[in-house]
Coordinates of C-alpha atoms in Angstrom, one line a residue:
X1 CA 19.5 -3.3 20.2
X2 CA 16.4 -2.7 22.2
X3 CA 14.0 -6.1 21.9
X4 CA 15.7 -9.5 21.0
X5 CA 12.4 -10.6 19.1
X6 CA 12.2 -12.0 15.9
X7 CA 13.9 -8.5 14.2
X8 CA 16.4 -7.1 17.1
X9 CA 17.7 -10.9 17.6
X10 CA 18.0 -11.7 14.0
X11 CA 19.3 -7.5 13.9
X12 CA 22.2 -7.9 16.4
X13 CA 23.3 -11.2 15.4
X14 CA 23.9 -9.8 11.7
X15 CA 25.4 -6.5 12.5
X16 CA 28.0 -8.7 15.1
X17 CA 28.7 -10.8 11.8
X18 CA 29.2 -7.9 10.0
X19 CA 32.0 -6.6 12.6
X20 CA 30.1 -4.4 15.1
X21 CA 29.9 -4.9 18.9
X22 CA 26.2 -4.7 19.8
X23 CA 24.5 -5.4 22.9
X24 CA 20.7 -6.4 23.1
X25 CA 18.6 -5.7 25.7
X26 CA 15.4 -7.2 26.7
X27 CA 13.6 -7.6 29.8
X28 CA 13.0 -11.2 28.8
X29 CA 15.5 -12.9 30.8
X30 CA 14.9 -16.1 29.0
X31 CA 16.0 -14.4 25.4
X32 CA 18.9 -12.7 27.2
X33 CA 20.0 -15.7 29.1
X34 CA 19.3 -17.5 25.6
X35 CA 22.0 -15.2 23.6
X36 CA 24.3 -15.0 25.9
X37 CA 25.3 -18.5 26.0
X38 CA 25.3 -18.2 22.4
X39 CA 21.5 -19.8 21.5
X40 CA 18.9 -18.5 19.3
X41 CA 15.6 -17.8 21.4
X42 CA 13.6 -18.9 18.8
X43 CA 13.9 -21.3 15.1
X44 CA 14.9 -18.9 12.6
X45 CA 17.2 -20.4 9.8
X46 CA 20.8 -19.6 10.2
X47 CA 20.7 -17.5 13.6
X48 CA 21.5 -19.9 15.7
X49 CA 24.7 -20.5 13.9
X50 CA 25.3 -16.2 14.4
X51 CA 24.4 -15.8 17.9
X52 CA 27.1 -18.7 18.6
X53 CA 29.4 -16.9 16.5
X54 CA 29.0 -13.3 17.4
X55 CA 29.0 -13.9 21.3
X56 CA 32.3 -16.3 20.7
X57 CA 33.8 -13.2 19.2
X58 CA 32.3 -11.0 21.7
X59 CA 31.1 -8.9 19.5
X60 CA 27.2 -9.5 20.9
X61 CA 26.1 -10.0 24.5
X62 CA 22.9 -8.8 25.7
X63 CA 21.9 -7.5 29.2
X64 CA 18.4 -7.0 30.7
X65 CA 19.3 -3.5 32.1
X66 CA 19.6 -0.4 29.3
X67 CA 22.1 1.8 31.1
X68 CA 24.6 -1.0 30.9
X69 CA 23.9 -1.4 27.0
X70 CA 23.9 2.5 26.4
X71 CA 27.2 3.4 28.4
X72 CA 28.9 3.4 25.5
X73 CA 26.8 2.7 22.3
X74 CA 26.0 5.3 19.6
X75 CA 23.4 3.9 18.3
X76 CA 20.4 2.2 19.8
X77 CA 18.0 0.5 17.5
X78 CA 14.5 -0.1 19.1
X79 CA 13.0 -3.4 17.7
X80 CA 10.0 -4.0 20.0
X81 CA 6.7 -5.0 19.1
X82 CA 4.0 -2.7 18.5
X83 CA 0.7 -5.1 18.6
X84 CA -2.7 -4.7 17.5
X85 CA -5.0 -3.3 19.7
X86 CA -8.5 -4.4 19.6
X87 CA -9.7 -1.2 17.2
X88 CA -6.8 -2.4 14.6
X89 CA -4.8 0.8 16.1
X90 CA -1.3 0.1 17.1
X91 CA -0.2 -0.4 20.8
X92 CA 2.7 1.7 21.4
X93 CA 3.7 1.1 25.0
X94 CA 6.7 -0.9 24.3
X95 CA 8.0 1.7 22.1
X96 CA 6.7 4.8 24.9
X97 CA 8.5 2.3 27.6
X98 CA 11.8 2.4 25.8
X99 CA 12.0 5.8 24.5
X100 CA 11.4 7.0 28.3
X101 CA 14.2 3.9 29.4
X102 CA 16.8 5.4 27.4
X103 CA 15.9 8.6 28.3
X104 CA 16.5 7.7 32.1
X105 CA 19.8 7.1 30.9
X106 CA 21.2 10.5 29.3
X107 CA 21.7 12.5 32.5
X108 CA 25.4 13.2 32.7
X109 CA 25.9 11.5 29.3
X110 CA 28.3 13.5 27.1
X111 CA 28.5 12.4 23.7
X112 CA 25.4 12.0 21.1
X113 CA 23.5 9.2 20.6
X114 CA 21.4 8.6 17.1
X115 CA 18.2 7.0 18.5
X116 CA 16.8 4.3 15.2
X117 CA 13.2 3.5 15.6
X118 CA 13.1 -0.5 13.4
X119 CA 10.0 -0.7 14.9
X120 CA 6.7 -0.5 12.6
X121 CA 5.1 2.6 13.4
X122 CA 2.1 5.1 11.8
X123 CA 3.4 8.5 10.3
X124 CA 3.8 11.0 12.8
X125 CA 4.6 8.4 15.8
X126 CA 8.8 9.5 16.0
X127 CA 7.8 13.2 16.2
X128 CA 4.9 12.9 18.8
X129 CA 5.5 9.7 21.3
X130 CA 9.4 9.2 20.5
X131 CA 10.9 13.2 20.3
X132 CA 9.1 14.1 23.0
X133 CA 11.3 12.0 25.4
X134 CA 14.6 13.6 24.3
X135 CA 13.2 16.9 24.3
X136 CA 16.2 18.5 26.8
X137 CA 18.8 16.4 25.3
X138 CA 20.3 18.0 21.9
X139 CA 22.7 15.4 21.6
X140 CA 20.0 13.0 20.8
X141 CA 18.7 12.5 16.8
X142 CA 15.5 10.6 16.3
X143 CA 15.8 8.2 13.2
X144 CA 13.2 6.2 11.3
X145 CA 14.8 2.9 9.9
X146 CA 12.1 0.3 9.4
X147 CA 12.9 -3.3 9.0
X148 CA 12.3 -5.6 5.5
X149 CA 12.7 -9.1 7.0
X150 CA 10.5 -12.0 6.3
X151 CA 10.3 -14.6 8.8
X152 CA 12.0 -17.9 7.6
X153 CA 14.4 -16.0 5.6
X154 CA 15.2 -12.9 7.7
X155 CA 19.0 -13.7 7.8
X156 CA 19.0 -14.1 4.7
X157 CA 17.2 -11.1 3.9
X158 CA 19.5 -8.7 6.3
X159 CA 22.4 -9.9 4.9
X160 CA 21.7 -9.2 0.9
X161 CA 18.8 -6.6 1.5
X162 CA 16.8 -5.5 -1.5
X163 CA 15.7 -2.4 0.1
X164 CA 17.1 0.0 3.1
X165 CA 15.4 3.0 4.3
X166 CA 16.5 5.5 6.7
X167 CA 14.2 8.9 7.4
X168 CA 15.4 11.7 9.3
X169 CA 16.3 15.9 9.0
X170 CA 20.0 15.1 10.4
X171 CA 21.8 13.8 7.1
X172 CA 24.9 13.4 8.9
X173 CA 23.2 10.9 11.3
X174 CA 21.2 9.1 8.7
X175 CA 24.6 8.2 6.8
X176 CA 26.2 7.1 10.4
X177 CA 23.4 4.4 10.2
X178 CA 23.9 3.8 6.3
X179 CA 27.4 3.2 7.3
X180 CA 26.4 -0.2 9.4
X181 CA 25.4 -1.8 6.0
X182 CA 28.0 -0.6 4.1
X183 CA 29.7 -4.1 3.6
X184 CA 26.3 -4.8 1.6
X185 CA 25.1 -4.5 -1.7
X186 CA 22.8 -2.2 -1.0
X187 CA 22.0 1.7 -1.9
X188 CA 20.4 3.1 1.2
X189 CA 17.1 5.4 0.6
X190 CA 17.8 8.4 2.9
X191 CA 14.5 10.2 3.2
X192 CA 12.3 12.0 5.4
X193 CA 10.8 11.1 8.7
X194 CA 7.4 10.3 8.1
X195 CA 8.0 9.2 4.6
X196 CA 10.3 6.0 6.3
X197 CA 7.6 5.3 8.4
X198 CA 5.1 4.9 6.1
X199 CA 7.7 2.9 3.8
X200 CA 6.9 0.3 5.6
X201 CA 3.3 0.4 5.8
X202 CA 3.3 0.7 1.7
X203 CA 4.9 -2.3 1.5
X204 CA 3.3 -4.5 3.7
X205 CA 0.1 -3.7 2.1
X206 CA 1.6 -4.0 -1.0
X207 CA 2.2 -7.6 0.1
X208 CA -0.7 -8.3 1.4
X209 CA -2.3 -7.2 -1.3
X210 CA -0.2 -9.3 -3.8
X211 CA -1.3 -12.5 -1.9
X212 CA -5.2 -11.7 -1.9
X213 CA -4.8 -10.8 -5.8
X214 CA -3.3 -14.1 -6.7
X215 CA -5.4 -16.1 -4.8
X216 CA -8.8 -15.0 -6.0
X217 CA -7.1 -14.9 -9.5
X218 CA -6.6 -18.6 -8.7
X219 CA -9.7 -19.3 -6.9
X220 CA -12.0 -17.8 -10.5
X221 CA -9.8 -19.8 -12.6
X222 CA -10.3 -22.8 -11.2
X223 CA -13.7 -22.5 -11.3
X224 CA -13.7 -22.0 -15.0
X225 CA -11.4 -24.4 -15.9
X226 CA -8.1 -22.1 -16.2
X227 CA -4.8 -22.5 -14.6
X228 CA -4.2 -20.4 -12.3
X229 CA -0.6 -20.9 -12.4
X230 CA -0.5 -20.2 -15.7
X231 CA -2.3 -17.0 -15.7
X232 CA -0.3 -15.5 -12.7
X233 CA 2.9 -17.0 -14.7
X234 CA 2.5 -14.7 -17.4
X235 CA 1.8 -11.8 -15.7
X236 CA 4.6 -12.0 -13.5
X237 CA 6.5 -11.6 -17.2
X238 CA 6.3 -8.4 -17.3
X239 CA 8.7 -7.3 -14.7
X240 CA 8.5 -3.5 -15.8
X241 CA 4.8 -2.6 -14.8
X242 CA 4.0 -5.7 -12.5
X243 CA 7.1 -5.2 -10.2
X244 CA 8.0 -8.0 -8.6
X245 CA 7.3 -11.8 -8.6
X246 CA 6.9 -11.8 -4.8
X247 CA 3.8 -13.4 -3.2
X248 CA 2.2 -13.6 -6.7
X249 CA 1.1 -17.1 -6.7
X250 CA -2.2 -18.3 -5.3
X251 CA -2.2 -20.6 -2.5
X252 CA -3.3 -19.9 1.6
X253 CA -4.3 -17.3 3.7
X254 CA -1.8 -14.7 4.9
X255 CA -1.3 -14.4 8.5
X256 CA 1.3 -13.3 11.1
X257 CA 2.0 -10.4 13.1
X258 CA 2.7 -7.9 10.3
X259 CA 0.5 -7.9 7.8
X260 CA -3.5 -8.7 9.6
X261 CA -1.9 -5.6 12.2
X262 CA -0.2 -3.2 9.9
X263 CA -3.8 -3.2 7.5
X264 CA -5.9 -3.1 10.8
X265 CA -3.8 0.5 11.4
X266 CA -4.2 1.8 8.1
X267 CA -7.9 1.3 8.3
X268 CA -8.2 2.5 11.0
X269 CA -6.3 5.3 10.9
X270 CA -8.4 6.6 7.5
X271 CA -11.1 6.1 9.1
X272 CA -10.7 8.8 11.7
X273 CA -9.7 10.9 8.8
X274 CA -12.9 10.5 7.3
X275 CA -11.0 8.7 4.3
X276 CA -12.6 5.8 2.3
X277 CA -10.0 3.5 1.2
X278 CA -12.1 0.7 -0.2
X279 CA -9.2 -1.3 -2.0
X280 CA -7.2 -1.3 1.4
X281 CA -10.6 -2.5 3.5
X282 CA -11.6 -5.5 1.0
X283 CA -7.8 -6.9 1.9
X284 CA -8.5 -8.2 5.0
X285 CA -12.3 -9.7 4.1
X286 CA -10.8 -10.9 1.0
X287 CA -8.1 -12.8 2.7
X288 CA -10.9 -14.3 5.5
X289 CA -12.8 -15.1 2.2
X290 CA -10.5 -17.1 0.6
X291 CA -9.6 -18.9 4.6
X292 CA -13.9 -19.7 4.5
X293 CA -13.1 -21.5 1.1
X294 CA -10.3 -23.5 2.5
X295 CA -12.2 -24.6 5.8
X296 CA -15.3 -25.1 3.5
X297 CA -13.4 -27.3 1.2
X298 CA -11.6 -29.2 4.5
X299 CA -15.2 -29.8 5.7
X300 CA -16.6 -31.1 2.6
X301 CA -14.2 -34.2 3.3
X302 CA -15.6 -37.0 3.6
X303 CA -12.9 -38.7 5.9
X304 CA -12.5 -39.5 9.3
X305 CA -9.2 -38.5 10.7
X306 CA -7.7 -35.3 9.2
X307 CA -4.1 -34.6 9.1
X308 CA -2.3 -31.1 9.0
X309 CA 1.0 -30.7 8.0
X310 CA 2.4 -26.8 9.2
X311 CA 0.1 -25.0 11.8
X312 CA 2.6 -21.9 11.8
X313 CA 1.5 -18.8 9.3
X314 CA 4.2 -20.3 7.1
X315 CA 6.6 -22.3 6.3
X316 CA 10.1 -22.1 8.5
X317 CA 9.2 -20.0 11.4
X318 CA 7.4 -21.3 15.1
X319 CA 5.6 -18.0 14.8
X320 CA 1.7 -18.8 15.3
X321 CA 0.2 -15.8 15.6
X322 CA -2.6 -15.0 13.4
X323 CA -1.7 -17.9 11.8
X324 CA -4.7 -18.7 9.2
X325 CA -3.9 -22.6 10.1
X326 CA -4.9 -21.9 13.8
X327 CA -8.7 -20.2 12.7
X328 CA -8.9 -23.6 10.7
X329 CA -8.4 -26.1 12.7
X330 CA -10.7 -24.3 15.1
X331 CA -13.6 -25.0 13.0
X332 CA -12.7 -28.1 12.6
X333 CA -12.7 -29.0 16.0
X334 CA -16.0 -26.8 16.5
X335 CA -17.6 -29.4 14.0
X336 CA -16.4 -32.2 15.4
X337 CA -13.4 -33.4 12.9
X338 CA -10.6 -35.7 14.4
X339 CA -7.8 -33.8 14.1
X340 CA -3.8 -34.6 14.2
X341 CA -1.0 -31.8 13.2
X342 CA 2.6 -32.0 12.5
X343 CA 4.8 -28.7 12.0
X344 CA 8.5 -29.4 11.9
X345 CA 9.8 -26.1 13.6
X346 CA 6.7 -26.3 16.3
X347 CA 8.2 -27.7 20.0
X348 CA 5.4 -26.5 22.4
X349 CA 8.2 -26.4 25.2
X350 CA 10.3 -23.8 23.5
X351 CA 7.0 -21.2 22.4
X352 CA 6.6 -18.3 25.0
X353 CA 5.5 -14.7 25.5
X354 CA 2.4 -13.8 22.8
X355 CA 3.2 -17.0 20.8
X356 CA 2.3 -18.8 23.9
X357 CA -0.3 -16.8 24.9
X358 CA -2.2 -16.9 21.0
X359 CA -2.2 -20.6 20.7
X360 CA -3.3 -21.6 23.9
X361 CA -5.8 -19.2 24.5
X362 CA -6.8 -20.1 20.6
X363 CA -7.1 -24.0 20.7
X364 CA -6.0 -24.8 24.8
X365 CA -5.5 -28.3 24.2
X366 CA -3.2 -27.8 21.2
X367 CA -0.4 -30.4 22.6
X368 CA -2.7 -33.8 22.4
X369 CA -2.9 -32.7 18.6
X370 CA 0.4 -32.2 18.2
X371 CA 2.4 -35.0 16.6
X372 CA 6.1 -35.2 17.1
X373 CA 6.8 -36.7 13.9
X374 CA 5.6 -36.9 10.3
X375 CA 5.1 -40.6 10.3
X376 CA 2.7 -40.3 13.0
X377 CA 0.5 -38.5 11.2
X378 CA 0.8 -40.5 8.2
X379 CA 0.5 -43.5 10.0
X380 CA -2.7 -42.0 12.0
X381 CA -4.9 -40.3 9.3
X382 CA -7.2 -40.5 6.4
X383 CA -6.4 -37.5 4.5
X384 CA -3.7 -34.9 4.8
X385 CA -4.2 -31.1 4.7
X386 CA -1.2 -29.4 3.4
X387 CA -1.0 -25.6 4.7
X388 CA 2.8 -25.1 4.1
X389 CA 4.8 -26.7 1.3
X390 CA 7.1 -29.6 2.8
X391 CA 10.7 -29.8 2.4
X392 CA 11.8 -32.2 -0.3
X393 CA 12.5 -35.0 2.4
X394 CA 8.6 -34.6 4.0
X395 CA 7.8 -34.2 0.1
X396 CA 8.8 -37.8 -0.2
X397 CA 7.5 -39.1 3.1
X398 CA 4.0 -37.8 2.3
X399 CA 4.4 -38.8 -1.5
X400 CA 5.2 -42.8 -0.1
X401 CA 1.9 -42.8 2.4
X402 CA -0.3 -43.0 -0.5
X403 CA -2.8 -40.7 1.5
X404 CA -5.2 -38.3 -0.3
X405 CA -4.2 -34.6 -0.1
X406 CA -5.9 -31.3 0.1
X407 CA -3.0 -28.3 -1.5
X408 CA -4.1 -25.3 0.6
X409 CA -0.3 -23.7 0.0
X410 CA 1.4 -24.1 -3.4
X411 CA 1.0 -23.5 -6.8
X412 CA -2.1 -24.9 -6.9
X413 CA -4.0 -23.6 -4.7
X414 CA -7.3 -24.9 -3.1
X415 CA -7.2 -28.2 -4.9
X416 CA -8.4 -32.0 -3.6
X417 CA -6.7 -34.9 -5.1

């Protein structure tokens, strides 16, 4: 498992449940170090409890050096990131780094190896930046097999998937990787190269999408007096022509390091193809839209010392990237506001790497805002923001401090009380 991020950590730690022996490798000594002495180098719900498991059984380890991980794997899954670059076009140097790494490796080498690109990727990528490096080794088979995890859930989401995709011209190799999964309840979707890769970009803007539809849904109702939830309640009814409930309720801002990136490619990408793609474009100004409405309606407070509860993209994860909570809080303290955060899953000491690297480059002197409980916040300010939904026992805390809230995530949507 090349990259022990937030997919190749949660990746090996399932597969090991599931009764394979898989070694990760990263150059990150810290996430190495991390698994091996069976912790989880980030918050995720329910890894921590794998990684302890799997490398107690021995079925996971993880090594910083890809010869030692490949000596006698059949499979290597790449899982490293592929970030945004600053034309919205994806930076593939992680990906061009290991494809050459494992290359290095195949000299002398005499059984195959099925080489499984998880990472997202642009159509065409696998053929012309991954093949390349395994041109004079036949016993190698490129693979696309994109990843459907959602951050604060992806345990749960590897372990009962609702969709698996593996894209290939070697059928025999795409079923070897079907085979993985086959304890789960799961029909895998064997289908061709480029058509994986782009399986993955349809659905993230799919999502994205969904989330940007609901919340100017909710944002018009409002304004004329209509629920929001209610409208968006019955159209998630129909379960034939509307799909899926997913994301289809109006509330914050999407953010992370999927969806803002994957969109930025897309766009990008049609625009060197002289394609409009209108729908796809508005996404991203639609979502900043509806993120001016919910700093508008923060500054329109009338009170001196504003509390945020969450400053991750969402609920149950420490990731911060992109996170639409971070672009808020920096208007607020552009104009002035007092401001105090609490995010239970947010420990300052344990962020690293780009999560590091976006928050304090984003708001420097993020740890003198930073409370390290709920009750200090309560206890310090005027008003509460609420950009995640709180567990039921925050629920009750923040329900007890009698303090006036702003819903920015929730059913609600952008709603003072």
């Amino acid at each position: 498992m090349f990259g022990l991020g937030y997919v190749g950590c949660v990746s090996a730690a399932c597969l090991a449940r599931l009764g394979h022996f898989v070694i990760g490798v990263d150059r990150d000594e810290f996430k190495v170090r991390s698994v091996r002495e069976g912790r989880a180098p980030f918050h995720e719900p329910g890894l921590e409890e794998l990684v302890r498991e799997g490398t107690a059984t021995e079925h996971l380890t993880a090594t910083t050096t890809a010869a030692e991980a490949l000596a006698f794997a059949d499979i290597a899954l790449v899982c490293v990131g592929t970030p945004s670059e600053r034309n919205g076009n994806l930076g593939t140097e992680q990906l061009e780094r290991v494809a050459a790494e494992i290359a290095a490796c195949l000299p002398g080498r005499n059984h195959a190896l099925i080489v499984a690109i998880r990472s997202t990727v642009f159509p065409g990528t696998c053929e012309e930046l991954v093949m390349p490096h395994f041109a004079e080794y036949p016993g190698v088979t490129v693979l696309s097999h994109p990843e459907f995890l959602r951050e604060g859930s992806a345990v749960r989401d590897f372990m009962a998937p609702s969709l698996l995709v593996i894209g290939g011209s070697d059928q025999a190799a795409m079923e070897r990787v079907a085979r993985l999964y086959a304890v789960l309840k799961v029909d895998p979707c064997l289908v061709s190269l480029r058509t994986a890769e782009m399986i993955k970009y349809a659905c993230n803007a799919f999502h994205a999408l969904k989330i940007s539809f609901a919340n100017e849904i909710g944002t018009l109702s409002s304004q004329i007096g209509v629920s929001g939830d209610e409208v968006m309640d019955t159209l998630c009814r129909d379960a034939a022509l509307n799909i899926s409930r997913a994301y289809l309720k109006p509330g914050f801002a999407f953010g992370g390091s999927c969806l803002p990136k994957d969109l930025r490619a897309l766009t990008y990408r049609a625009g060197r193809l002289d394609l409009d793609l209108p729908l796809l474009q508005s996404i991203l100004p639609s979502n900043m839209r509806h993120l001016d409405r919910a700093i508008q309606s923060v500054l329109d407070l009338t009170h001196k010392r504003i509390g945020f509860f969450g400053l991750s993209f969402k609920e149950n994860t420490d990731d911060l990237r992109e996170s639409p909570v971070v672009a808020l809080l920096e208007q607020m303290i552009g104009k002035g506001r007092d401001v105090r955060v609490f995010d239970p899953h947010i420990e300052l000491d344990r962020i690293y790497g780009s999560n590091q690297r976006f928050i304090l480059s984003a708001i420097p002197h993020i740890a003198r805002l930073l409370d390290s409980s709920l009750e200090d916040t309560l206890g310090w300010a005027d008003c509460l923001v609420l950009t995640q939904k709180p567990q039921l026992s925050y629920a009750g805390m923040i329900r007890k401090s009698g303090l006036p809230l702003i819903h920015l995530a929730g059913n609600e949507g952008i709603e003072a009380n």
